[in-house]
């Protein structure tokens, strides 16, 4: 399955049929989503019934985790497993939240199927910024508050009124809890990155227009939903545990918060322990914990982006390369000796001609795109033909 290609939701639907019993309670689902990092807004894994052909990027993992969460929330709350009905309910849910807007250009390439339209909507929920520059220079581009969608969908399925107003409340509580959790500790640059990421993930409120004072606790203590409260607790635990330590003030803040949320001490201790293990196990891959200068960050981000584009288009690239004998010969020579200035120009010119025929590789045609050619050439050995479409759904007999 390829979450970046059209048809991935239909493919997900065909895969999940064989795993309907994986999550029979919201408790089991919640705990597994903590392990994948989805609850924390840091997607390091995905459900084991998904077997992608290529390594997945964080935003692709986020897509899979969001779809998994929404589907099994639907299944648990309705006791039904009709995937088409689920898609219709999700579409109406996002319509209620008024986040189902698809750009005019997006509509031209989407089609009329509910799953196709939903793919565009989920894209708008996943990405903080939907342009190639922001994806290049930012280590993390995914919405870190996506689990709120699942909590709100659960509320929607239970026919609770005022979904959008409640969405505003949950975001207000989440950003205030994060702010006060940071104030309970000695802040550093990593804290600032986390705070910026959470603030940029807000959809229903503007963080600048809300006061960060003790007023949020009055709203906190009257919130009755246990899963919303457990999510808010985990968000606070992530914030204070980011520096791999917990001092007296931070501990007092977490336990006081847990008391306001009406959660048992065992749940509070378990949340702290899980966050600690999660950060320790994934500290080398969590974006906001990384310290990189701009040049290194640019190269690393571009390498990942180019690698993804090349592998996703390898069938068409293989076909184009196979029809360009001179280019292949020059690329082969480049592995054993340095090409002459004239040969390098030929390689660049012919590669750019190929990229013109593949729209998703238009990045190479941008001003300065030529600096990406060395990265592309390093990936040439990976351009092997593929005999199948990753999102093809096999017809059942």
mmCIF file of C-alpha atoms in Angstrom:
data_model
loop_
_atom_site.group_PDB
_atom_site.id
_atom_site.type_symbol
_atom_site.label_atom_id
_atom_site.label_comp_id
_atom_site.label_asym_id
_atom_site.label_seq_id
_atom_site.Cartn_x
_atom_site.Cartn_y
_atom_site.Cartn_z
ATOM 1 C CA UNK A 1 0.000 0.000 0.000
ATOM 2 C CA UNK A 2 1.240 3.470 -0.907
ATOM 3 C CA UNK A 3 -0.448 6.215 1.184
ATOM 4 C CA UNK A 4 0.895 8.897 -1.185
ATOM 5 C CA UNK A 5 -0.820 7.496 -4.274
ATOM 6 C CA UNK A 6 -4.430 7.646 -5.375
ATOM 7 C CA UNK A 7 -6.563 4.728 -4.202
ATOM 8 C CA UNK A 8 -4.825 4.109 -0.883
ATOM 9 C CA UNK A 9 -8.041 4.318 1.167
ATOM 10 C CA UNK A 10 -9.712 1.613 -0.946
ATOM 11 C CA UNK A 11 -6.578 -0.497 -0.519
ATOM 12 C CA UNK A 12 -6.737 0.058 3.248
ATOM 13 C CA UNK A 13 -10.351 -1.091 3.217
ATOM 14 C CA UNK A 14 -9.414 -4.329 1.465
ATOM 15 C CA UNK A 15 -6.592 -5.024 3.945
ATOM 16 C CA UNK A 16 -8.538 -4.296 7.119
ATOM 17 C CA UNK A 17 -11.214 -6.883 6.217
ATOM 18 C CA UNK A 18 -8.897 -9.646 7.410
ATOM 19 C CA UNK A 19 -8.186 -7.876 10.711
ATOM 20 C CA UNK A 20 -11.617 -6.814 11.930
ATOM 21 C CA UNK A 21 -10.984 -8.236 15.406
ATOM 22 C CA UNK A 22 -7.643 -6.518 16.025
ATOM 23 C CA UNK A 23 -9.072 -3.837 18.311
ATOM 24 C CA UNK A 24 -12.223 -4.830 20.192
ATOM 25 C CA UNK A 25 -12.153 -2.004 22.759
ATOM 26 C CA UNK A 26 -11.057 1.622 22.711
ATOM 27 C CA UNK A 27 -8.597 0.778 25.498
ATOM 28 C CA UNK A 28 -6.715 -1.685 23.277
ATOM 29 C CA UNK A 29 -6.783 0.770 20.377
ATOM 30 C CA UNK A 30 -5.551 3.655 22.558
ATOM 31 C CA UNK A 31 -2.620 1.673 23.971
ATOM 32 C CA UNK A 32 -1.481 0.496 20.535
ATOM 33 C CA UNK A 33 -1.702 4.029 19.167
ATOM 34 C CA UNK A 34 0.578 5.176 21.982
ATOM 35 C CA UNK A 35 3.122 2.618 20.792
ATOM 36 C CA UNK A 36 2.979 3.914 17.208
ATOM 37 C CA UNK A 37 3.309 7.462 18.575
ATOM 38 C CA UNK A 38 0.017 8.635 17.058
ATOM 39 C CA UNK A 39 -1.424 9.676 20.433
ATOM 40 C CA UNK A 40 1.678 11.807 21.012
ATOM 41 C CA UNK A 41 1.554 13.340 17.553
ATOM 42 C CA UNK A 42 4.859 11.641 16.651
ATOM 43 C CA UNK A 43 4.337 8.853 14.120
ATOM 44 C CA UNK A 44 7.166 6.345 14.436
ATOM 45 C CA UNK A 45 5.168 3.202 13.615
ATOM 46 C CA UNK A 46 1.907 1.870 12.177
ATOM 47 C CA UNK A 47 -0.377 -1.186 12.633
ATOM 48 C CA UNK A 48 1.252 -4.513 11.808
ATOM 49 C CA UNK A 49 -1.434 -5.532 9.279
ATOM 50 C CA UNK A 50 -0.075 -2.873 6.892
ATOM 51 C CA UNK A 51 2.818 -4.103 4.722
ATOM 52 C CA UNK A 52 4.143 -1.258 2.557
ATOM 53 C CA UNK A 53 6.564 -1.962 -0.276
ATOM 54 C CA UNK A 54 8.756 1.029 0.646
ATOM 55 C CA UNK A 55 9.823 2.614 3.910
ATOM 56 C CA UNK A 56 7.126 5.082 4.959
ATOM 57 C CA UNK A 57 7.662 8.751 5.745
ATOM 58 C CA UNK A 58 6.170 10.249 8.918
ATOM 59 C CA UNK A 59 3.252 11.822 7.079
ATOM 60 C CA UNK A 60 2.430 8.482 5.404
ATOM 61 C CA UNK A 61 2.483 6.748 8.795
ATOM 62 C CA UNK A 62 0.200 9.507 10.087
ATOM 63 C CA UNK A 63 -2.284 8.824 7.263
ATOM 64 C CA UNK A 64 -2.392 5.114 8.060
ATOM 65 C CA UNK A 65 -2.670 5.709 11.815
ATOM 66 C CA UNK A 66 -5.454 8.264 11.369
ATOM 67 C CA UNK A 67 -7.439 5.970 9.053
ATOM 68 C CA UNK A 68 -6.902 3.018 11.423
ATOM 69 C CA UNK A 69 -8.032 5.074 14.413
ATOM 70 C CA UNK A 70 -11.126 6.432 12.689
ATOM 71 C CA UNK A 71 -12.181 3.047 11.271
ATOM 72 C CA UNK A 72 -11.819 1.083 14.508
ATOM 73 C CA UNK A 73 -13.448 3.891 16.496
ATOM 74 C CA UNK A 74 -16.390 3.514 14.102
ATOM 75 C CA UNK A 75 -16.369 -0.282 14.487
ATOM 76 C CA UNK A 76 -16.155 -0.191 18.297
ATOM 77 C CA UNK A 77 -18.865 2.441 18.779
ATOM 78 C CA UNK A 78 -21.346 1.198 16.129
ATOM 79 C CA UNK A 79 -20.588 -2.540 16.304
ATOM 80 C CA UNK A 80 -20.502 -2.476 12.506
ATOM 81 C CA UNK A 81 -17.841 -3.209 9.912
ATOM 82 C CA UNK A 82 -19.356 -1.770 6.719
ATOM 83 C CA UNK A 83 -16.404 0.105 5.214
ATOM 84 C CA UNK A 84 -18.515 2.061 2.709
ATOM 85 C CA UNK A 85 -20.841 3.202 5.491
ATOM 86 C CA UNK A 86 -17.791 4.189 7.524
ATOM 87 C CA UNK A 87 -16.487 6.346 4.656
ATOM 88 C CA UNK A 88 -19.836 8.118 4.388
ATOM 89 C CA UNK A 89 -19.909 8.767 8.147
ATOM 90 C CA UNK A 90 -16.367 10.136 8.100
ATOM 91 C CA UNK A 91 -17.203 12.431 5.226
ATOM 92 C CA UNK A 92 -20.290 13.766 7.083
ATOM 93 C CA UNK A 93 -18.217 14.135 10.251
ATOM 94 C CA UNK A 94 -15.626 16.347 8.560
ATOM 95 C CA UNK A 95 -18.469 18.224 6.919
ATOM 96 C CA UNK A 96 -19.859 18.939 10.400
ATOM 97 C CA UNK A 97 -16.450 20.214 11.482
ATOM 98 C CA UNK A 98 -16.297 22.281 8.286
ATOM 99 C CA UNK A 99 -12.865 20.911 7.370
ATOM 100 C CA UNK A 100 -14.059 19.072 4.262
ATOM 101 C CA UNK A 101 -12.983 21.817 1.867
ATOM 102 C CA UNK A 102 -11.073 20.628 -1.204
ATOM 103 C CA UNK A 103 -9.354 23.147 -3.472
ATOM 104 C CA UNK A 104 -10.698 23.704 -6.995
ATOM 105 C CA UNK A 105 -7.554 22.100 -8.444
ATOM 106 C CA UNK A 106 -7.948 19.174 -6.074
ATOM 107 C CA UNK A 107 -11.530 18.627 -7.222
ATOM 108 C CA UNK A 108 -10.370 18.347 -10.830
ATOM 109 C CA UNK A 109 -8.193 15.345 -10.006
ATOM 110 C CA UNK A 110 -10.264 13.741 -7.264
ATOM 111 C CA UNK A 111 -13.305 12.142 -8.851
ATOM 112 C CA UNK A 112 -16.731 11.462 -7.368
ATOM 113 C CA UNK A 113 -15.972 8.446 -5.171
ATOM 114 C CA UNK A 114 -16.281 9.086 -1.438
ATOM 115 C CA UNK A 115 -12.874 7.468 -0.837
ATOM 116 C CA UNK A 116 -11.215 9.695 -3.444
ATOM 117 C CA UNK A 117 -12.681 12.863 -1.943
ATOM 118 C CA UNK A 118 -11.759 11.662 1.534
ATOM 119 C CA UNK A 119 -8.122 11.205 0.488
ATOM 120 C CA UNK A 120 -7.949 14.933 -0.247
ATOM 121 C CA UNK A 121 -9.620 15.824 3.048
ATOM 122 C CA UNK A 122 -7.208 13.653 5.036
ATOM 123 C CA UNK A 123 -4.290 15.267 3.220
ATOM 124 C CA UNK A 124 -5.554 18.638 4.434
ATOM 125 C CA UNK A 125 -5.703 17.266 8.007
ATOM 126 C CA UNK A 126 -2.247 15.656 7.907
ATOM 127 C CA UNK A 127 -0.075 18.432 6.493
ATOM 128 C CA UNK A 128 0.642 21.650 8.339
ATOM 129 C CA UNK A 129 1.805 23.296 5.114
ATOM 130 C CA UNK A 130 0.991 21.876 1.705
ATOM 131 C CA UNK A 131 3.878 23.248 -0.348
ATOM 132 C CA UNK A 132 7.210 21.834 -1.361
ATOM 133 C CA UNK A 133 9.303 24.558 0.309
ATOM 134 C CA UNK A 134 7.860 23.956 3.774
ATOM 135 C CA UNK A 135 8.171 20.193 3.329
ATOM 136 C CA UNK A 136 11.824 20.645 2.420
ATOM 137 C CA UNK A 137 12.941 22.895 5.256
ATOM 138 C CA UNK A 138 10.814 21.545 8.114
ATOM 139 C CA UNK A 139 11.770 18.291 9.802
ATOM 140 C CA UNK A 140 8.163 17.671 10.806
ATOM 141 C CA UNK A 141 5.242 18.668 8.597
ATOM 142 C CA UNK A 142 2.445 16.603 10.144
ATOM 143 C CA UNK A 143 -0.379 17.798 12.352
ATOM 144 C CA UNK A 144 0.574 16.800 15.899
ATOM 145 C CA UNK A 145 -3.006 16.979 17.229
ATOM 146 C CA UNK A 146 -4.551 14.430 14.857
ATOM 147 C CA UNK A 147 -5.743 12.191 17.673
ATOM 148 C CA UNK A 148 -8.315 14.876 18.441
ATOM 149 C CA UNK A 149 -10.048 13.849 15.182
ATOM 150 C CA UNK A 150 -10.598 10.375 16.615
ATOM 151 C CA UNK A 151 -11.902 11.702 19.938
ATOM 152 C CA UNK A 152 -14.277 14.059 18.136
ATOM 153 C CA UNK A 153 -15.426 11.315 15.732
ATOM 154 C CA UNK A 154 -16.208 9.096 18.706
ATOM 155 C CA UNK A 155 -18.299 11.929 20.147
ATOM 156 C CA UNK A 156 -20.006 12.393 16.771
ATOM 157 C CA UNK A 157 -20.913 8.683 16.612
ATOM 158 C CA UNK A 158 -22.445 8.916 20.088
ATOM 159 C CA UNK A 159 -24.689 11.693 18.714
ATOM 160 C CA UNK A 160 -23.373 14.353 21.066
ATOM 161 C CA UNK A 161 -24.275 17.811 19.780
ATOM 162 C CA UNK A 162 -21.942 20.780 19.368
ATOM 163 C CA UNK A 163 -18.993 18.919 17.813
ATOM 164 C CA UNK A 164 -17.246 22.002 16.432
ATOM 165 C CA UNK A 165 -17.599 23.902 19.705
ATOM 166 C CA UNK A 166 -16.156 20.909 21.539
ATOM 167 C CA UNK A 167 -13.284 20.788 19.050
ATOM 168 C CA UNK A 168 -12.467 24.363 20.025
ATOM 169 C CA UNK A 169 -12.581 23.398 23.701
ATOM 170 C CA UNK A 170 -10.237 20.424 23.272
ATOM 171 C CA UNK A 171 -7.703 22.499 21.340
ATOM 172 C CA UNK A 172 -7.939 25.231 23.976
ATOM 173 C CA UNK A 173 -7.291 22.692 26.754
ATOM 174 C CA UNK A 174 -4.471 21.003 24.824
ATOM 175 C CA UNK A 175 -2.539 24.214 24.098
ATOM 176 C CA UNK A 176 -3.021 25.537 27.647
ATOM 177 C CA UNK A 177 -1.915 22.280 29.240
ATOM 178 C CA UNK A 178 1.175 22.270 27.030
ATOM 179 C CA UNK A 179 1.966 25.893 27.908
ATOM 180 C CA UNK A 180 1.649 25.310 31.656
ATOM 181 C CA UNK A 181 3.565 22.037 31.474
ATOM 182 C CA UNK A 182 6.456 23.910 29.839
ATOM 183 C CA UNK A 183 6.249 26.581 32.519
ATOM 184 C CA UNK A 184 6.740 23.900 35.165
ATOM 185 C CA UNK A 185 10.245 23.187 33.841
ATOM 186 C CA UNK A 186 13.396 24.929 32.674
ATOM 187 C CA UNK A 187 12.741 25.522 28.971
ATOM 188 C CA UNK A 188 15.205 24.887 26.135
ATOM 189 C CA UNK A 189 15.230 25.052 22.313
ATOM 190 C CA UNK A 190 13.604 21.635 22.010
ATOM 191 C CA UNK A 191 10.728 22.813 24.190
ATOM 192 C CA UNK A 192 10.273 25.796 21.872
ATOM 193 C CA UNK A 193 10.149 23.474 18.855
ATOM 194 C CA UNK A 194 7.488 21.293 20.489
ATOM 195 C CA UNK A 195 5.418 24.336 21.492
ATOM 196 C CA UNK A 196 5.631 25.757 17.953
ATOM 197 C CA UNK A 197 4.627 22.414 16.445
ATOM 198 C CA UNK A 198 1.577 22.116 18.691
ATOM 199 C CA UNK A 199 0.551 25.737 18.106
ATOM 200 C CA UNK A 200 0.856 25.337 14.330
ATOM 201 C CA UNK A 201 -1.356 22.223 14.509
ATOM 202 C CA UNK A 202 -4.353 24.153 15.842
ATOM 203 C CA UNK A 203 -7.345 24.150 13.481
ATOM 204 C CA UNK A 204 -10.317 25.528 15.367
ATOM 205 C CA UNK A 205 -8.778 28.255 17.529
ATOM 206 C CA UNK A 206 -6.040 30.842 17.199
ATOM 207 C CA UNK A 207 -3.422 30.407 19.928
ATOM 208 C CA UNK A 208 -2.675 34.131 19.889
ATOM 209 C CA UNK A 209 -6.236 34.993 20.859
ATOM 210 C CA UNK A 210 -6.383 32.781 23.956
ATOM 211 C CA UNK A 211 -5.092 33.742 27.380
ATOM 212 C CA UNK A 212 -2.682 31.351 29.033
ATOM 213 C CA UNK A 213 -3.828 31.593 32.623
ATOM 214 C CA UNK A 214 -5.440 29.392 35.262
ATOM 215 C CA UNK A 215 -8.902 29.761 33.721
ATOM 216 C CA UNK A 216 -8.443 26.602 31.652
ATOM 217 C CA UNK A 217 -8.567 24.440 34.800
ATOM 218 C CA UNK A 218 -12.188 25.384 35.425
ATOM 219 C CA UNK A 219 -13.088 23.902 32.050
ATOM 220 C CA UNK A 220 -10.788 20.958 32.621
ATOM 221 C CA UNK A 221 -12.401 19.745 35.840
ATOM 222 C CA UNK A 222 -15.883 19.608 34.316
ATOM 223 C CA UNK A 223 -14.864 17.567 31.273
ATOM 224 C CA UNK A 224 -16.317 14.089 31.763
ATOM 225 C CA UNK A 225 -14.892 12.085 28.844
ATOM 226 C CA UNK A 226 -12.267 9.677 30.176
ATOM 227 C CA UNK A 227 -10.485 9.202 26.834
ATOM 228 C CA UNK A 228 -10.231 12.910 26.201
ATOM 229 C CA UNK A 229 -8.802 13.309 29.698
ATOM 230 C CA UNK A 230 -6.321 10.476 29.232
ATOM 231 C CA UNK A 231 -5.192 12.002 25.948
ATOM 232 C CA UNK A 232 -4.635 15.408 27.597
ATOM 233 C CA UNK A 233 -2.647 13.729 30.374
ATOM 234 C CA UNK A 234 -0.412 11.958 27.837
ATOM 235 C CA UNK A 235 0.161 15.248 26.019
ATOM 236 C CA UNK A 236 1.302 16.837 29.284
ATOM 237 C CA UNK A 237 3.556 13.868 30.105
ATOM 238 C CA UNK A 238 5.223 14.148 26.692
ATOM 239 C CA UNK A 239 5.878 17.838 27.275
ATOM 240 C CA UNK A 240 7.570 17.448 30.673
ATOM 241 C CA UNK A 241 9.479 14.239 29.786
ATOM 242 C CA UNK A 242 11.042 15.671 26.605
ATOM 243 C CA UNK A 243 14.341 16.337 28.456
ATOM 244 C CA UNK A 244 14.418 12.739 29.829
ATOM 245 C CA UNK A 245 13.945 13.890 33.427
ATOM 246 C CA UNK A 246 11.165 14.763 35.850
ATOM 247 C CA UNK A 247 11.877 17.201 38.685
ATOM 248 C CA UNK A 248 9.690 18.030 41.670
ATOM 249 C CA UNK A 249 7.759 20.893 40.030
ATOM 250 C CA UNK A 250 7.091 18.869 36.863
ATOM 251 C CA UNK A 251 5.933 15.891 38.920
ATOM 252 C CA UNK A 252 3.637 18.081 40.993
ATOM 253 C CA UNK A 253 2.132 19.579 37.837
ATOM 254 C CA UNK A 254 1.403 16.152 36.318
ATOM 255 C CA UNK A 255 -0.174 14.705 39.460
ATOM 256 C CA UNK A 256 -2.265 17.834 40.055
ATOM 257 C CA UNK A 257 -3.395 17.691 36.429
ATOM 258 C CA UNK A 258 -4.283 14.017 36.793
ATOM 259 C CA UNK A 259 -6.339 14.871 39.859
ATOM 260 C CA UNK A 260 -8.221 17.563 37.910
ATOM 261 C CA UNK A 261 -8.841 15.010 35.173
ATOM 262 C CA UNK A 262 -10.189 12.554 37.756
ATOM 263 C CA UNK A 263 -7.676 9.866 36.778
ATOM 264 C CA UNK A 264 -6.294 7.200 39.138
ATOM 265 C CA UNK A 265 -2.698 7.397 40.326
ATOM 266 C CA UNK A 266 -1.946 4.119 38.527
ATOM 267 C CA UNK A 267 -2.988 5.645 35.194
ATOM 268 C CA UNK A 268 -0.841 8.737 35.835
ATOM 269 C CA UNK A 269 2.192 6.616 36.711
ATOM 270 C CA UNK A 270 1.612 4.394 33.698
ATOM 271 C CA UNK A 271 1.376 7.401 31.372
ATOM 272 C CA UNK A 272 4.656 8.834 32.669
ATOM 273 C CA UNK A 273 6.390 5.474 32.328
ATOM 274 C CA UNK A 274 5.146 4.928 28.768
ATOM 275 C CA UNK A 275 6.187 8.403 27.628
ATOM 276 C CA UNK A 276 9.623 7.893 29.181
ATOM 277 C CA UNK A 277 10.108 4.571 27.353
ATOM 278 C CA UNK A 278 8.751 6.014 24.107
ATOM 279 C CA UNK A 279 11.151 8.977 24.112
ATOM 280 C CA UNK A 280 14.107 6.789 25.108
ATOM 281 C CA UNK A 281 13.373 4.280 22.339
ATOM 282 C CA UNK A 282 12.795 6.894 19.624
ATOM 283 C CA UNK A 283 14.985 9.827 20.635
ATOM 284 C CA UNK A 284 17.084 9.498 17.470
ATOM 285 C CA UNK A 285 14.074 9.791 15.160
ATOM 286 C CA UNK A 286 11.771 12.304 16.903
ATOM 287 C CA UNK A 287 12.053 15.472 14.757
ATOM 288 C CA UNK A 288 11.841 18.170 17.439
ATOM 289 C CA UNK A 289 14.604 16.462 19.474
ATOM 290 C CA UNK A 290 17.086 16.783 16.604
ATOM 291 C CA UNK A 291 19.660 19.571 16.541
ATOM 292 C CA UNK A 292 20.791 20.337 12.981
ATOM 293 C CA UNK A 293 22.191 23.370 11.227
ATOM 294 C CA UNK A 294 20.276 24.671 8.202
ATOM 295 C CA UNK A 295 22.648 23.198 5.614
ATOM 296 C CA UNK A 296 22.532 19.716 7.135
ATOM 297 C CA UNK A 297 18.764 19.936 7.651
ATOM 298 C CA UNK A 298 18.296 20.989 4.012
ATOM 299 C CA UNK A 299 20.420 18.113 2.673
ATOM 300 C CA UNK A 300 18.767 15.555 4.951
ATOM 301 C CA UNK A 301 15.240 16.738 4.079
ATOM 302 C CA UNK A 302 15.988 16.895 0.366
ATOM 303 C CA UNK A 303 17.592 13.443 0.388
ATOM 304 C CA UNK A 304 14.453 11.967 1.974
ATOM 305 C CA UNK A 305 12.179 13.843 -0.414
ATOM 306 C CA UNK A 306 14.126 12.845 -3.530
ATOM 307 C CA UNK A 307 14.415 9.253 -2.348
ATOM 308 C CA UNK A 308 10.659 9.093 -1.884
ATOM 309 C CA UNK A 309 9.887 10.668 -5.264
ATOM 310 C CA UNK A 310 12.307 8.408 -7.105
ATOM 311 C CA UNK A 311 11.073 5.182 -5.518
ATOM 312 C CA UNK A 312 7.422 6.141 -6.022
ATOM 313 C CA UNK A 313 8.066 6.754 -9.740
ATOM 314 C CA UNK A 314 10.544 3.979 -10.366
ATOM 315 C CA UNK A 315 8.430 2.121 -12.946
ATOM 316 C CA UNK A 316 8.098 5.156 -15.196
ATOM 317 C CA UNK A 317 11.721 6.164 -14.634
ATOM 318 C CA UNK A 318 12.918 2.684 -15.519
ATOM 319 C CA UNK A 319 10.933 2.842 -18.737
ATOM 320 C CA UNK A 320 12.260 6.310 -19.638
ATOM 321 C CA UNK A 321 15.864 5.340 -18.833
ATOM 322 C CA UNK A 322 15.640 2.132 -20.836
ATOM 323 C CA UNK A 323 14.724 4.215 -23.887
ATOM 324 C CA UNK A 324 17.729 6.508 -23.473
ATOM 325 C CA UNK A 325 20.778 4.395 -24.309
ATOM 326 C CA UNK A 326 23.270 7.313 -24.295
ATOM 327 C CA UNK A 327 22.160 8.478 -20.843
ATOM 328 C CA UNK A 328 22.418 4.989 -19.364
ATOM 329 C CA UNK A 329 25.893 4.604 -20.875
ATOM 330 C CA UNK A 330 27.038 7.902 -19.342
ATOM 331 C CA UNK A 331 25.580 7.029 -15.944
ATOM 332 C CA UNK A 332 27.397 3.694 -16.076
ATOM 333 C CA UNK A 333 30.652 5.478 -16.873
ATOM 334 C CA UNK A 334 30.157 7.843 -13.925
ATOM 335 C CA UNK A 335 30.462 4.879 -11.544
ATOM 336 C CA UNK A 336 34.040 4.131 -12.631
ATOM 337 C CA UNK A 337 35.420 7.534 -13.667
ATOM 338 C CA UNK A 338 34.640 11.246 -13.525
ATOM 339 C CA UNK A 339 32.627 12.481 -16.462
ATOM 340 C CA UNK A 340 33.940 15.320 -18.586
ATOM 341 C CA UNK A 341 32.273 18.729 -18.424
ATOM 342 C CA UNK A 342 30.514 18.044 -21.734
ATOM 343 C CA UNK A 343 29.309 14.611 -20.565
ATOM 344 C CA UNK A 344 27.940 16.081 -17.338
ATOM 345 C CA UNK A 345 25.961 18.634 -19.327
ATOM 346 C CA UNK A 346 24.496 15.821 -21.459
ATOM 347 C CA UNK A 347 23.489 13.876 -18.349
ATOM 348 C CA UNK A 348 21.868 16.916 -16.797
ATOM 349 C CA UNK A 349 20.030 17.872 -19.971
ATOM 350 C CA UNK A 350 18.699 14.356 -20.650
ATOM 351 C CA UNK A 351 17.663 13.769 -17.042
ATOM 352 C CA UNK A 352 15.753 17.042 -16.942
ATOM 353 C CA UNK A 353 13.990 16.035 -20.166
ATOM 354 C CA UNK A 354 12.896 12.818 -18.456
ATOM 355 C CA UNK A 355 11.690 14.677 -15.362
ATOM 356 C CA UNK A 356 9.517 16.890 -17.578
ATOM 357 C CA UNK A 357 7.505 13.795 -18.519
ATOM 358 C CA UNK A 358 6.818 12.883 -14.862
ATOM 359 C CA UNK A 359 4.845 15.685 -13.105
ATOM 360 C CA UNK A 360 5.658 14.611 -9.544
ATOM 361 C CA UNK A 361 9.376 15.127 -10.291
ATOM 362 C CA UNK A 362 8.855 18.769 -11.218
ATOM 363 C CA UNK A 363 11.025 19.704 -8.224
ATOM 364 C CA UNK A 364 14.070 19.051 -10.421
ATOM 365 C CA UNK A 365 12.893 21.734 -12.829
ATOM 366 C CA UNK A 366 12.760 24.462 -10.189
ATOM 367 C CA UNK A 367 15.555 27.055 -10.008
ATOM 368 C CA UNK A 368 18.466 25.304 -8.320
ATOM 369 C CA UNK A 369 16.936 21.892 -8.944
ATOM 370 C CA UNK A 370 20.160 20.748 -10.576
ATOM 371 C CA UNK A 371 21.785 20.407 -7.135
ATOM 372 C CA UNK A 372 19.478 17.426 -6.576
ATOM 373 C CA UNK A 373 20.915 15.480 -9.504
ATOM 374 C CA UNK A 374 23.806 13.944 -7.496
ATOM 375 C CA UNK A 375 21.257 12.627 -4.983
ATOM 376 C CA UNK A 376 19.193 11.177 -7.813
ATOM 377 C CA UNK A 377 22.211 9.531 -9.454
ATOM 378 C CA UNK A 378 23.082 7.818 -6.159
ATOM 379 C CA UNK A 379 19.632 6.214 -6.251
ATOM 380 C CA UNK A 380 19.933 4.859 -9.804
ATOM 381 C CA UNK A 381 20.658 1.263 -8.630
ATOM 382 C CA UNK A 382 17.295 1.247 -6.840
ATOM 383 C CA UNK A 383 15.336 1.893 -10.032
ATOM 384 C CA UNK A 384 14.134 -1.642 -10.578
ATOM 385 C CA UNK A 385 10.984 -2.530 -12.513
ATOM 386 C CA UNK A 386 7.877 -3.329 -10.502
ATOM 387 C CA UNK A 387 5.169 -5.685 -11.753
ATOM 388 C CA UNK A 388 2.330 -4.404 -9.608
ATOM 389 C CA UNK A 389 0.472 -1.325 -8.459
ATOM 390 C CA UNK A 390 0.873 -0.858 -4.702
ATOM 391 C CA UNK A 391 -2.732 0.273 -4.227
ATOM 392 C CA UNK A 392 -4.376 -2.221 -6.564
ATOM 393 C CA UNK A 393 -7.227 -4.045 -4.879
ATOM 394 C CA UNK A 394 -7.424 -7.657 -5.996
ATOM 395 C CA UNK A 395 -10.880 -8.785 -7.134
ATOM 396 C CA UNK A 396 -12.333 -11.435 -4.874
ATOM 397 C CA UNK A 397 -13.506 -14.632 -6.514
#
